[in-house]
mmCIF file of C-alpha atoms in Angstrom:
data_model
loop_
_atom_site.group_PDB
_atom_site.id
_atom_site.type_symbol
_atom_site.label_atom_id
_atom_site.label_comp_id
_atom_site.label_asym_id
_atom_site.label_seq_id
_atom_site.Cartn_x
_atom_site.Cartn_y
_atom_site.Cartn_z
ATOM 1 C CA UNK C 1 -28.538 13.897 6.755
ATOM 2 C CA UNK C 2 -29.018 12.970 10.448
ATOM 3 C CA UNK C 3 -27.154 14.226 13.547
ATOM 4 C CA UNK C 4 -24.927 11.141 13.719
ATOM 5 C CA UNK C 5 -23.821 11.699 10.119
ATOM 6 C CA UNK C 6 -23.080 15.363 10.832
ATOM 7 C CA UNK C 7 -20.936 14.405 13.822
ATOM 8 C CA UNK C 8 -18.964 11.928 11.693
ATOM 9 C CA UNK C 9 -18.239 14.509 8.996
ATOM 10 C CA UNK C 10 -17.249 17.074 11.647
ATOM 11 C CA UNK C 11 -14.735 14.596 13.081
ATOM 12 C CA UNK C 12 -13.206 14.149 9.642
ATOM 13 C CA UNK C 13 -12.862 17.898 9.229
ATOM 14 C CA UNK C 14 -11.228 18.231 12.658
ATOM 15 C CA UNK C 15 -8.799 15.449 11.727
ATOM 16 C CA UNK C 16 -7.814 17.469 8.687
ATOM 17 C CA UNK C 17 -6.903 20.462 10.848
ATOM 18 C CA UNK C 18 -3.419 18.948 11.233
ATOM 19 C CA UNK C 19 -3.370 17.749 7.649
ATOM 20 C CA UNK C 20 -0.201 16.857 5.822
ATOM 21 C CA UNK C 21 1.884 16.594 8.985
ATOM 22 C CA UNK C 22 5.561 15.837 8.579
ATOM 23 C CA UNK C 23 6.444 12.268 7.726
ATOM 24 C CA UNK C 24 9.531 10.067 7.863
ATOM 25 C CA UNK C 25 12.974 11.357 7.014
ATOM 26 C CA UNK C 26 13.682 11.107 3.292
ATOM 27 C CA UNK C 27 17.186 12.041 2.112
ATOM 28 C CA UNK C 28 16.007 12.728 -1.441
ATOM 29 C CA UNK C 29 13.338 15.202 -0.339
ATOM 30 C CA UNK C 30 15.953 17.960 0.134
ATOM 31 C CA UNK C 31 16.138 18.363 -3.662
ATOM 32 C CA UNK C 32 13.624 19.898 -6.041
ATOM 33 C CA UNK C 33 10.288 20.589 -4.364
ATOM 34 C CA UNK C 34 10.536 17.428 -2.263
ATOM 35 C CA UNK C 35 9.225 13.898 -2.693
ATOM 36 C CA UNK C 36 6.309 14.027 -5.124
ATOM 37 C CA UNK C 37 3.197 12.210 -3.909
ATOM 38 C CA UNK C 38 2.086 9.352 -6.185
ATOM 39 C CA UNK C 39 -0.408 7.727 -3.797
ATOM 40 C CA UNK C 40 -4.080 8.730 -3.985
ATOM 41 C CA UNK C 41 -5.131 7.083 -0.676
ATOM 42 C CA UNK C 42 -8.450 5.907 -2.088
ATOM 43 C CA UNK C 43 -10.133 2.787 -3.503
ATOM 44 C CA UNK C 44 -7.234 2.271 -5.955
ATOM 45 C CA UNK C 45 -4.412 2.254 -3.366
ATOM 46 C CA UNK C 46 -4.430 -1.543 -3.040
ATOM 47 C CA UNK C 47 -3.896 -1.785 -6.803
ATOM 48 C CA UNK C 48 -0.719 0.331 -6.629
ATOM 49 C CA UNK C 49 -2.843 3.451 -7.329
ATOM 50 C CA UNK C 50 -3.790 2.125 -10.753
ATOM 51 C CA UNK C 51 -7.028 3.860 -11.651
ATOM 52 C CA UNK C 52 -6.922 6.361 -14.514
ATOM 53 C CA UNK C 53 -9.660 4.292 -16.191
ATOM 54 C CA UNK C 54 -11.384 3.129 -12.989
ATOM 55 C CA UNK C 55 -14.993 4.121 -12.292
ATOM 56 C CA UNK C 56 -17.106 3.424 -9.200
ATOM 57 C CA UNK C 57 -20.568 4.471 -8.041
ATOM 58 C CA UNK C 58 -19.620 4.809 -4.347
ATOM 59 C CA UNK C 59 -15.967 5.893 -4.120
ATOM 60 C CA UNK C 60 -14.158 9.082 -5.157
ATOM 61 C CA UNK C 61 -11.542 8.042 -7.711
ATOM 62 C CA UNK C 62 -9.390 11.169 -7.611
ATOM 63 C CA UNK C 63 -6.847 9.605 -10.012
ATOM 64 C CA UNK C 64 -8.938 11.027 -12.862
ATOM 65 C CA UNK C 65 -11.518 13.843 -12.489
ATOM 66 C CA UNK C 66 -13.576 12.229 -15.274
ATOM 67 C CA UNK C 67 -14.589 9.443 -12.857
ATOM 68 C CA UNK C 68 -16.969 11.507 -10.686
ATOM 69 C CA UNK C 69 -19.867 11.117 -13.139
ATOM 70 C CA UNK C 70 -19.980 7.402 -12.172
ATOM 71 C CA UNK C 71 -21.357 8.208 -8.700
ATOM 72 C CA UNK C 72 -24.871 7.012 -7.919
ATOM 73 C CA UNK C 73 -27.577 9.636 -8.463
ATOM 74 C CA UNK C 74 -28.158 11.897 -5.429
ATOM 75 C CA UNK C 75 -25.162 10.312 -3.697
ATOM 76 C CA UNK C 76 -22.951 12.150 -1.198
ATOM 77 C CA UNK C 77 -19.674 10.753 0.131
ATOM 78 C CA UNK C 78 -16.738 11.724 2.369
ATOM 79 C CA UNK C 79 -13.387 9.907 2.379
ATOM 80 C CA UNK C 80 -10.344 10.091 4.639
ATOM 81 C CA UNK C 81 -6.935 8.406 4.384
ATOM 82 C CA UNK C 82 -4.391 7.853 7.194
ATOM 83 C CA UNK C 83 -0.978 6.236 6.641
ATOM 84 C CA UNK C 84 1.491 4.608 8.988
ATOM 85 C CA UNK C 85 4.995 4.155 7.609
ATOM 86 C CA UNK C 86 8.210 2.363 8.626
ATOM 87 C CA UNK C 87 11.456 2.988 6.715
ATOM 88 C CA UNK C 88 14.851 1.303 6.959
ATOM 89 C CA UNK C 89 17.892 3.023 5.414
ATOM 90 C CA UNK C 90 20.889 1.280 3.814
ATOM 91 C CA UNK C 91 24.136 2.532 2.315
ATOM 92 C CA UNK C 92 27.576 3.902 3.213
ATOM 93 C CA UNK C 93 26.338 7.364 4.387
ATOM 94 C CA UNK C 94 23.861 5.812 6.855
ATOM 95 C CA UNK C 95 24.660 5.969 10.569
ATOM 96 C CA UNK C 96 24.086 2.405 11.938
ATOM 97 C CA UNK C 97 22.576 3.933 15.083
ATOM 98 C CA UNK C 98 19.961 5.871 13.064
ATOM 99 C CA UNK C 99 18.874 3.571 10.255
ATOM 100 C CA UNK C 100 15.122 3.489 10.893
ATOM 101 C CA UNK C 101 12.207 5.906 11.206
ATOM 102 C CA UNK C 102 8.438 5.556 11.656
ATOM 103 C CA UNK C 103 5.387 7.811 11.653
ATOM 104 C CA UNK C 104 1.603 8.064 11.316
ATOM 105 C CA UNK C 105 0.189 10.936 9.226
ATOM 106 C CA UNK C 106 -3.112 12.171 7.852
ATOM 107 C CA UNK C 107 -2.910 12.059 4.058
ATOM 108 C CA UNK C 108 -6.263 12.853 2.453
ATOM 109 C CA UNK C 109 -9.709 14.347 2.919
ATOM 110 C CA UNK C 110 -12.195 14.469 0.031
ATOM 111 C CA UNK C 111 -15.935 15.034 -0.360
ATOM 112 C CA UNK C 112 -18.067 14.489 -3.433
ATOM 113 C CA UNK C 113 -21.634 14.258 -4.630
ATOM 114 C CA UNK C 114 -23.758 13.648 -7.706
ATOM 115 C CA UNK C 115 -25.209 17.057 -8.540
ATOM 116 C CA UNK C 116 -27.393 15.807 -11.391
ATOM 117 C CA UNK C 117 -27.952 12.645 -13.405
ATOM 118 C CA UNK C 118 -24.768 13.149 -15.452
ATOM 119 C CA UNK C 119 -22.740 15.580 -13.326
ATOM 120 C CA UNK C 120 -20.438 14.559 -10.451
ATOM 121 C CA UNK C 121 -18.290 16.851 -8.336
ATOM 122 C CA UNK C 122 -15.624 16.587 -5.622
ATOM 123 C CA UNK C 123 -13.506 18.836 -3.392
ATOM 124 C CA UNK C 124 -10.571 17.823 -1.252
ATOM 125 C CA UNK C 125 -7.169 18.371 0.316
ATOM 126 C CA UNK C 126 -4.182 16.150 -0.519
ATOM 127 C CA UNK C 127 -0.357 16.340 -0.344
ATOM 128 C CA UNK C 128 1.502 17.233 -3.540
ATOM 129 C CA UNK C 129 5.083 16.973 -2.272
ATOM 130 C CA UNK C 130 6.835 16.506 1.074
ATOM 131 C CA UNK C 131 10.219 17.618 2.395
ATOM 132 C CA UNK C 132 11.707 16.147 5.576
ATOM 133 C CA UNK C 133 15.423 15.447 6.120
ATOM 134 C CA UNK C 134 18.184 15.811 8.688
ATOM 135 C CA UNK C 135 21.880 14.866 8.481
ATOM 136 C CA UNK C 136 25.407 15.923 9.493
ATOM 137 C CA UNK C 137 28.487 16.634 7.347
ATOM 138 C CA UNK C 138 31.919 17.561 8.861
ATOM 139 C CA UNK C 139 33.821 20.406 7.144
ATOM 140 C CA UNK C 140 37.245 21.979 7.511
ATOM 141 C CA UNK C 141 36.996 25.554 8.713
ATOM 142 C CA UNK C 142 37.895 28.089 6.065
ATOM 143 C CA UNK C 143 41.652 28.649 5.964
ATOM 144 C CA UNK C 144 42.419 25.558 8.070
ATOM 145 C CA UNK C 145 43.455 22.016 7.172
ATOM 146 C CA UNK C 146 43.101 20.600 10.679
ATOM 147 C CA UNK C 147 40.207 22.358 12.425
ATOM 148 C CA UNK C 148 36.808 20.797 11.755
ATOM 149 C CA UNK C 149 33.233 21.989 12.214
ATOM 150 C CA UNK C 150 29.963 20.163 11.704
ATOM 151 C CA UNK C 151 27.275 21.216 9.257
ATOM 152 C CA UNK C 152 23.874 20.059 10.519
ATOM 153 C CA UNK C 153 21.363 20.206 7.669
ATOM 154 C CA UNK C 154 17.635 19.926 8.288
ATOM 155 C CA UNK C 155 14.525 20.639 6.300
ATOM 156 C CA UNK C 156 10.804 20.246 6.588
ATOM 157 C CA UNK C 157 7.634 21.379 4.862
ATOM 158 C CA UNK C 158 5.988 20.566 1.590
ATOM 159 C CA UNK C 159 3.359 21.538 -0.934
ATOM 160 C CA UNK C 160 -0.346 20.708 -0.514
ATOM 161 C CA UNK C 161 -3.173 20.796 -3.029
ATOM 162 C CA UNK C 162 -6.756 21.841 -2.454
ATOM 163 C CA UNK C 163 -8.945 20.970 -5.422
ATOM 164 C CA UNK C 164 -12.408 21.136 -6.953
ATOM 165 C CA UNK C 165 -13.085 18.544 -9.643
ATOM 166 C CA UNK C 166 -16.100 18.086 -11.910
ATOM 167 C CA UNK C 167 -17.065 15.630 -14.610
ATOM 168 C CA UNK C 168 -19.988 15.254 -17.004
ATOM 169 C CA UNK C 169 -21.159 12.138 -18.812
ATOM 170 C CA UNK C 170 -22.130 12.136 -22.504
ATOM 171 C CA UNK C 171 -24.007 9.360 -24.355
ATOM 172 C CA UNK C 172 -23.484 6.918 -21.421
ATOM 173 C CA UNK C 173 -20.035 6.062 -22.857
ATOM 174 C CA UNK C 174 -17.921 9.218 -22.463
ATOM 175 C CA UNK C 175 -17.024 11.298 -19.427
ATOM 176 C CA UNK C 176 -15.010 14.514 -19.461
ATOM 177 C CA UNK C 177 -13.535 16.003 -16.303
ATOM 178 C CA UNK C 178 -11.623 19.032 -15.123
ATOM 179 C CA UNK C 179 -9.990 19.717 -11.770
ATOM 180 C CA UNK C 180 -8.979 23.177 -10.592
ATOM 181 C CA UNK C 181 -6.241 22.749 -8.010
ATOM 182 C CA UNK C 182 -4.421 25.300 -5.908
ATOM 183 C CA UNK C 183 -0.898 24.406 -4.788
ATOM 184 C CA UNK C 184 0.397 26.061 -1.641
ATOM 185 C CA UNK C 185 3.048 25.338 0.943
ATOM 186 C CA UNK C 186 6.399 26.161 2.415
ATOM 187 C CA UNK C 187 9.887 24.632 2.247
ATOM 188 C CA UNK C 188 12.110 25.321 5.268
ATOM 189 C CA UNK C 189 15.812 24.534 4.884
ATOM 190 C CA UNK C 190 18.332 25.152 7.667
ATOM 191 C CA UNK C 191 22.136 24.913 7.773
ATOM 192 C CA UNK C 192 23.554 24.970 11.327
ATOM 193 C CA UNK C 193 27.348 25.244 11.804
ATOM 194 C CA UNK C 194 28.340 23.456 15.021
ATOM 195 C CA UNK C 195 31.559 22.886 16.912
ATOM 196 C CA UNK C 196 32.559 19.296 16.261
ATOM 197 C CA UNK C 197 33.129 18.343 19.888
ATOM 198 C CA UNK C 198 30.217 19.860 21.800
ATOM 199 C CA UNK C 199 27.897 20.352 18.789
ATOM 200 C CA UNK C 200 27.110 23.833 20.113
ATOM 201 C CA UNK C 201 25.760 26.236 17.482
ATOM 202 C CA UNK C 202 28.243 28.677 15.950
ATOM 203 C CA UNK C 203 25.912 30.120 13.307
ATOM 204 C CA UNK C 204 22.838 29.176 11.331
ATOM 205 C CA UNK C 205 21.233 30.058 8.007
ATOM 206 C CA UNK C 206 17.531 29.426 7.359
ATOM 207 C CA UNK C 207 15.943 29.646 3.916
ATOM 208 C CA UNK C 208 12.145 29.708 3.819
ATOM 209 C CA UNK C 209 10.446 29.323 0.431
ATOM 210 C CA UNK C 210 6.699 30.004 0.140
ATOM 211 C CA UNK C 211 5.098 28.450 -2.942
ATOM 212 C CA UNK C 212 1.650 28.859 -4.512
ATOM 213 C CA UNK C 213 -0.247 28.863 -7.810
ATOM 214 C CA UNK C 214 -3.070 27.190 -9.722
ATOM 215 C CA UNK C 215 -2.612 23.648 -11.053
ATOM 216 C CA UNK C 216 -5.083 22.179 -13.527
ATOM 217 C CA UNK C 217 -5.938 18.572 -14.394
ATOM 218 C CA UNK C 218 -7.997 17.480 -17.398
ATOM 219 C CA UNK C 219 -9.427 13.976 -17.678
ATOM 220 C CA UNK C 220 -11.285 11.708 -20.076
ATOM 221 C CA UNK C 221 -12.818 8.248 -19.815
ATOM 222 C CA UNK C 222 -14.428 6.106 -22.523
ATOM 223 C CA UNK C 223 -16.295 2.999 -21.365
ATOM 224 C CA UNK C 224 -18.800 0.364 -22.380
ATOM 225 C CA UNK C 225 -19.491 -3.380 -22.642
ATOM 226 C CA UNK C 226 -17.999 -6.183 -24.709
ATOM 227 C CA UNK C 227 -20.594 -8.924 -24.992
ATOM 228 C CA UNK C 228 -22.719 -9.786 -21.959
ATOM 229 C CA UNK C 229 -20.049 -10.248 -19.290
ATOM 230 C CA UNK C 230 -17.127 -7.961 -20.134
ATOM 231 C CA UNK C 231 -16.852 -4.241 -19.378
ATOM 232 C CA UNK C 232 -14.029 -1.957 -20.492
ATOM 233 C CA UNK C 233 -12.826 1.544 -19.707
ATOM 234 C CA UNK C 234 -10.037 3.695 -21.141
ATOM 235 C CA UNK C 235 -8.813 6.786 -19.327
ATOM 236 C CA UNK C 236 -6.377 9.628 -19.728
ATOM 237 C CA UNK C 237 -5.277 12.768 -17.873
ATOM 238 C CA UNK C 238 -3.235 15.847 -18.728
ATOM 239 C CA UNK C 239 -1.635 18.454 -16.444
ATOM 240 C CA UNK C 240 -0.361 21.575 -18.233
ATOM 241 C CA UNK C 241 2.855 23.194 -17.045
ATOM 242 C CA UNK C 242 2.477 25.514 -14.045
ATOM 243 C CA UNK C 243 4.846 28.058 -12.516
ATOM 244 C CA UNK C 244 4.801 28.149 -8.717
ATOM 245 C CA UNK C 245 5.438 31.623 -7.370
ATOM 246 C CA UNK C 246 8.391 31.309 -4.968
ATOM 247 C CA UNK C 247 8.962 33.922 -2.263
ATOM 248 C CA UNK C 248 12.237 33.238 -0.400
ATOM 249 C CA UNK C 249 13.381 34.681 2.933
ATOM 250 C CA UNK C 250 16.904 34.143 4.320
ATOM 251 C CA UNK C 251 17.733 34.605 8.008
ATOM 252 C CA UNK C 252 21.298 34.356 9.412
ATOM 253 C CA UNK C 253 21.871 34.027 13.188
ATOM 254 C CA UNK C 254 25.065 33.805 15.263
ATOM 255 C CA UNK C 255 25.683 31.548 18.261
ATOM 256 C CA UNK C 256 23.724 33.889 20.552
ATOM 257 C CA UNK C 257 20.755 33.884 18.148
ATOM 258 C CA UNK C 258 21.534 37.487 17.252
ATOM 259 C CA UNK C 259 20.217 38.215 13.791
ATOM 260 C CA UNK C 260 22.835 39.305 11.280
ATOM 261 C CA UNK C 261 20.754 39.129 8.139
ATOM 262 C CA UNK C 262 17.044 38.941 7.330
ATOM 263 C CA UNK C 263 16.643 39.348 3.624
ATOM 264 C CA UNK C 264 13.749 38.748 1.269
ATOM 265 C CA UNK C 265 15.090 37.390 -2.001
ATOM 266 C CA UNK C 266 13.653 38.538 -5.350
ATOM 267 C CA UNK C 267 10.532 36.548 -6.194
ATOM 268 C CA UNK C 268 11.022 33.776 -8.715
ATOM 269 C CA UNK C 269 9.165 30.764 -10.102
ATOM 270 C CA UNK C 270 9.637 27.013 -9.665
ATOM 271 C CA UNK C 271 8.071 25.114 -12.525
ATOM 272 C CA UNK C 272 5.941 21.989 -12.432
ATOM 273 C CA UNK C 273 6.125 20.440 -15.925
ATOM 274 C CA UNK C 274 3.609 19.068 -18.396
ATOM 275 C CA UNK C 275 2.373 15.628 -17.346
ATOM 276 C CA UNK C 276 0.066 13.026 -18.828
ATOM 277 C CA UNK C 277 -1.275 9.602 -17.958
ATOM 278 C CA UNK C 278 -3.128 6.799 -19.716
ATOM 279 C CA UNK C 279 -4.788 3.667 -18.396
ATOM 280 C CA UNK C 280 -7.179 0.802 -19.077
ATOM 281 C CA UNK C 281 -9.591 -1.345 -17.079
ATOM 282 C CA UNK C 282 -11.230 -4.687 -17.950
ATOM 283 C CA UNK C 283 -13.926 -6.262 -15.757
ATOM 284 C CA UNK C 284 -15.430 -9.742 -16.088
ATOM 285 C CA UNK C 285 -18.878 -10.553 -14.730
ATOM 286 C CA UNK C 286 -18.784 -7.462 -12.447
ATOM 287 C CA UNK C 287 -16.347 -9.370 -10.219
ATOM 288 C CA UNK C 288 -12.815 -9.631 -11.612
ATOM 289 C CA UNK C 289 -10.955 -6.544 -12.814
ATOM 290 C CA UNK C 290 -7.487 -5.964 -14.213
ATOM 291 C CA UNK C 291 -6.077 -2.465 -14.667
ATOM 292 C CA UNK C 292 -2.953 -0.800 -16.008
ATOM 293 C CA UNK C 293 -1.592 2.776 -15.869
ATOM 294 C CA UNK C 294 1.336 4.749 -17.257
ATOM 295 C CA UNK C 295 2.211 8.274 -16.100
ATOM 296 C CA UNK C 296 4.861 10.660 -17.454
ATOM 297 C CA UNK C 297 6.184 14.028 -16.226
ATOM 298 C CA UNK C 298 8.418 16.099 -18.524
ATOM 299 C CA UNK C 299 10.833 17.431 -15.899
ATOM 300 C CA UNK C 300 13.749 17.211 -18.313
ATOM 301 C CA UNK C 301 12.436 20.277 -20.160
ATOM 302 C CA UNK C 302 12.652 22.467 -17.030
ATOM 303 C CA UNK C 303 15.563 24.646 -15.939
ATOM 304 C CA UNK C 304 17.248 23.277 -12.811
ATOM 305 C CA UNK C 305 16.670 26.247 -10.497
ATOM 306 C CA UNK C 306 15.078 24.264 -7.662
ATOM 307 C CA UNK C 307 16.356 24.244 -4.046
ATOM 308 C CA UNK C 308 19.354 22.019 -3.307
ATOM 309 C CA UNK C 309 22.501 21.318 -5.301
ATOM 310 C CA UNK C 310 24.603 18.590 -6.932
ATOM 311 C CA UNK C 311 21.695 17.007 -8.789
ATOM 312 C CA UNK C 312 19.801 17.331 -12.060
ATOM 313 C CA UNK C 313 16.143 16.865 -12.958
ATOM 314 C CA UNK C 314 15.025 14.440 -15.641
ATOM 315 C CA UNK C 315 11.785 13.016 -17.034
ATOM 316 C CA UNK C 316 9.811 10.955 -14.519
ATOM 317 C CA UNK C 317 7.836 7.826 -15.421
ATOM 318 C CA UNK C 318 5.621 5.419 -13.481
ATOM 319 C CA UNK C 319 3.924 2.214 -14.592
ATOM 320 C CA UNK C 320 1.584 0.048 -12.529
ATOM 321 C CA UNK C 321 -0.753 -2.945 -12.758
ATOM 322 C CA UNK C 322 -3.677 -3.781 -10.492
ATOM 323 C CA UNK C 323 -6.094 -6.641 -9.910
ATOM 324 C CA UNK C 324 -9.385 -6.652 -7.993
ATOM 325 C CA UNK C 325 -11.911 -9.253 -6.862
ATOM 326 C CA UNK C 326 -15.284 -7.811 -5.850
ATOM 327 C CA UNK C 327 -17.612 -9.931 -3.719
ATOM 328 C CA UNK C 328 -21.238 -9.002 -4.434
ATOM 329 C CA UNK C 329 -24.670 -10.219 -3.350
ATOM 330 C CA UNK C 330 -27.998 -9.840 -5.147
ATOM 331 C CA UNK C 331 -30.660 -7.667 -3.496
ATOM 332 C CA UNK C 332 -33.959 -6.926 -5.262
ATOM 333 C CA UNK C 333 -32.648 -7.535 -8.797
ATOM 334 C CA UNK C 334 -29.443 -5.576 -8.189
ATOM 335 C CA UNK C 335 -25.972 -6.474 -6.935
ATOM 336 C CA UNK C 336 -24.517 -4.912 -3.798
ATOM 337 C CA UNK C 337 -20.805 -5.146 -3.036
ATOM 338 C CA UNK C 338 -19.995 -6.641 0.373
ATOM 339 C CA UNK C 339 -16.194 -6.713 0.251
ATOM 340 C CA UNK C 340 -13.227 -6.685 -2.114
ATOM 341 C CA UNK C 341 -9.600 -7.762 -2.381
ATOM 342 C CA UNK C 342 -6.899 -5.974 -4.384
ATOM 343 C CA UNK C 343 -3.273 -6.483 -5.375
ATOM 344 C CA UNK C 344 -0.844 -4.458 -7.458
ATOM 345 C CA UNK C 345 2.735 -3.777 -8.528
ATOM 346 C CA UNK C 346 4.480 -0.558 -9.582
ATOM 347 C CA UNK C 347 7.773 0.713 -10.954
ATOM 348 C CA UNK C 348 8.731 4.371 -11.087
ATOM 349 C CA UNK C 349 11.631 6.571 -12.155
ATOM 350 C CA UNK C 350 11.910 9.795 -10.132
ATOM 351 C CA UNK C 351 12.603 13.254 -11.523
ATOM 352 C CA UNK C 352 15.903 13.311 -9.570
ATOM 353 C CA UNK C 353 19.288 12.169 -10.864
ATOM 354 C CA UNK C 354 22.268 12.040 -8.467
ATOM 355 C CA UNK C 355 25.790 10.737 -9.003
ATOM 356 C CA UNK C 356 24.752 9.410 -12.407
ATOM 357 C CA UNK C 357 21.815 7.440 -10.932
ATOM 358 C CA UNK C 358 18.157 8.192 -11.560
ATOM 359 C CA UNK C 359 16.284 7.512 -8.314
ATOM 360 C CA UNK C 360 13.866 4.607 -8.791
ATOM 361 C CA UNK C 361 10.921 3.431 -6.691
ATOM 362 C CA UNK C 362 9.194 0.045 -7.005
ATOM 363 C CA UNK C 363 7.105 -2.292 -4.907
ATOM 364 C CA UNK C 364 3.943 -4.312 -4.251
ATOM 365 C CA UNK C 365 0.561 -3.528 -2.675
ATOM 366 C CA UNK C 366 -2.452 -5.450 -1.366
ATOM 367 C CA UNK C 367 -5.739 -4.370 0.217
ATOM 368 C CA UNK C 368 -8.911 -5.697 1.744
ATOM 369 C CA UNK C 369 -12.109 -3.640 2.007
ATOM 370 C CA UNK C 370 -15.519 -4.073 3.628
ATOM 371 C CA UNK C 371 -18.705 -2.170 2.804
ATOM 372 C CA UNK C 372 -21.409 -1.669 5.425
ATOM 373 C CA UNK C 373 -24.938 -2.806 4.532
ATOM 374 C CA UNK C 374 -26.801 -1.436 7.550
ATOM 375 C CA UNK C 375 -24.683 1.683 7.947
ATOM 376 C CA UNK C 376 -23.110 4.146 5.489
ATOM 377 C CA UNK C 377 -19.504 3.390 6.424
ATOM 378 C CA UNK C 378 -16.947 1.319 4.531
ATOM 379 C CA UNK C 379 -13.328 0.579 5.398
ATOM 380 C CA UNK C 380 -10.215 -0.629 3.640
ATOM 381 C CA UNK C 381 -6.727 -1.576 4.826
ATOM 382 C CA UNK C 382 -3.838 -1.241 2.369
ATOM 383 C CA UNK C 383 -0.411 -2.891 2.697
ATOM 384 C CA UNK C 384 2.550 -1.595 0.706
ATOM 385 C CA UNK C 385 6.185 -2.691 0.543
ATOM 386 C CA UNK C 386 8.656 -0.822 -1.638
ATOM 387 C CA UNK C 387 12.279 0.099 -2.291
ATOM 388 C CA UNK C 388 13.397 3.613 -3.210
ATOM 389 C CA UNK C 389 16.895 4.681 -4.193
ATOM 390 C CA UNK C 390 20.066 2.630 -4.421
ATOM 391 C CA UNK C 391 23.293 1.930 -2.529
ATOM 392 C CA UNK C 392 25.351 2.502 -5.673
ATOM 393 C CA UNK C 393 27.635 5.537 -6.032
ATOM 394 C CA UNK C 394 27.447 6.425 -2.326
ATOM 395 C CA UNK C 395 23.652 6.871 -2.349
ATOM 396 C CA UNK C 396 21.001 5.711 0.126
ATOM 397 C CA UNK C 397 18.434 2.954 -0.301
ATOM 398 C CA UNK C 398 15.093 3.169 1.512
ATOM 399 C CA UNK C 399 13.062 0.024 2.166
ATOM 400 C CA UNK C 400 9.639 1.011 3.389
ATOM 401 C CA UNK C 401 6.438 -0.566 4.624
ATOM 402 C CA UNK C 402 3.214 1.464 4.602
ATOM 403 C CA UNK C 403 -0.080 0.604 6.264
ATOM 404 C CA UNK C 404 -2.952 2.797 5.067
ATOM 405 C CA UNK C 405 -6.508 3.061 6.392
ATOM 406 C CA UNK C 406 -9.184 4.531 4.126
ATOM 407 C CA UNK C 407 -12.614 5.341 5.574
ATOM 408 C CA UNK C 408 -15.608 6.133 3.346
ATOM 409 C CA UNK C 409 -18.956 7.553 4.418
ATOM 410 C CA UNK C 410 -21.730 7.599 1.811
ATOM 411 C CA UNK C 411 -25.441 8.345 1.808
ATOM 412 C CA UNK C 412 -28.308 9.235 -0.519
ATOM 413 C CA UNK C 413 -29.489 12.850 -0.349
ATOM 414 C CA UNK C 414 -32.803 14.491 -1.267
ATOM 415 C CA UNK C 415 -34.508 11.202 -2.086
ATOM 416 C CA UNK C 416 -38.162 12.064 -1.324
ATOM 417 C CA UNK C 417 -38.506 8.648 0.223
ATOM 418 C CA UNK C 418 -36.167 6.806 -2.178
ATOM 419 C CA UNK C 419 -33.274 5.101 -0.348
ATOM 420 C CA UNK C 420 -31.190 3.346 -3.008
ATOM 421 C CA UNK C 421 -31.114 2.763 -6.750
#
């Protein structure tokens, strides 16, 4: 690896120093462990993150750890994802003067390599859930029917995942993968009591919840050819239930910031339930691909002891379809991909249920990617438009537009003069 390559990788690592920065305000993130991340910020993002059965020799398909064995022999790659987001809010509780938010955040850093002919491996850092909200609610002071105060609620934080995934290929038709993940993060929730006129602080209560534990993912892919021009792949993943150790600290301050209470609560656990996914991929003439995924999380089996109130947890489901056109050119009896176009659609049911409504999320995606021939870099731009929530039963609807940039650096290592397959 040359000096220029080392500088590029160093820049990616420095970019990750501020990883998982706070994003847009999301009213539903105050419940549970926040908004669960369902975007992988990789080659499958333009297909609505449909990729449990997807395999590629250049890109890290972190949707399924069984995919890493598809990497080219002696191949090393680094990937980074950055997302810009714009959200508009609709519904009765929305203040017309504050109905929009926007941000740009770092979302993913992953590195992988082919360790042997049949063994691929990857490490990375990705978001698992995000919490970010802020709103006001007027209350009558205790014992009064005329004197009002304002409750200003705000929260930020989230849970990140650092992972190490490996997969091994058997018989050229079966790949098994396992990913050891470590979840860690902090949820900060603050309730500030303010005078209604001046909005000066009367008192505040801050709850800080530190979360951490291991989180495993197991994957499988079966693949092969149908005739001379068709290729197929079937994939599946399973995440066993994990208990996140939760250490909570509560701090109460008065209007002069004098501390009245600083108490560590007894340690408890917040559970992440069993989850599984299944998907398929069909490719014609190494150019046209259609993919489908279904993912399920059994939140309904968990006790509702998560932060927040006035909601219940229920089983979460997500289905998606994706389509890809790959533009390739023949070089020395092999085909090299120059660019690709993707499109997708998704529909999901969240693990949150409020006012009798399960929070739903659905939308469309599209992407265009270019691979460098004379340099090891490739780029893709992903467009996403979606709707989350509803205006029914006094709830809030979010209409969002995301623009994601994914950068991939790949090179052949330890070739002894060999450059490419």
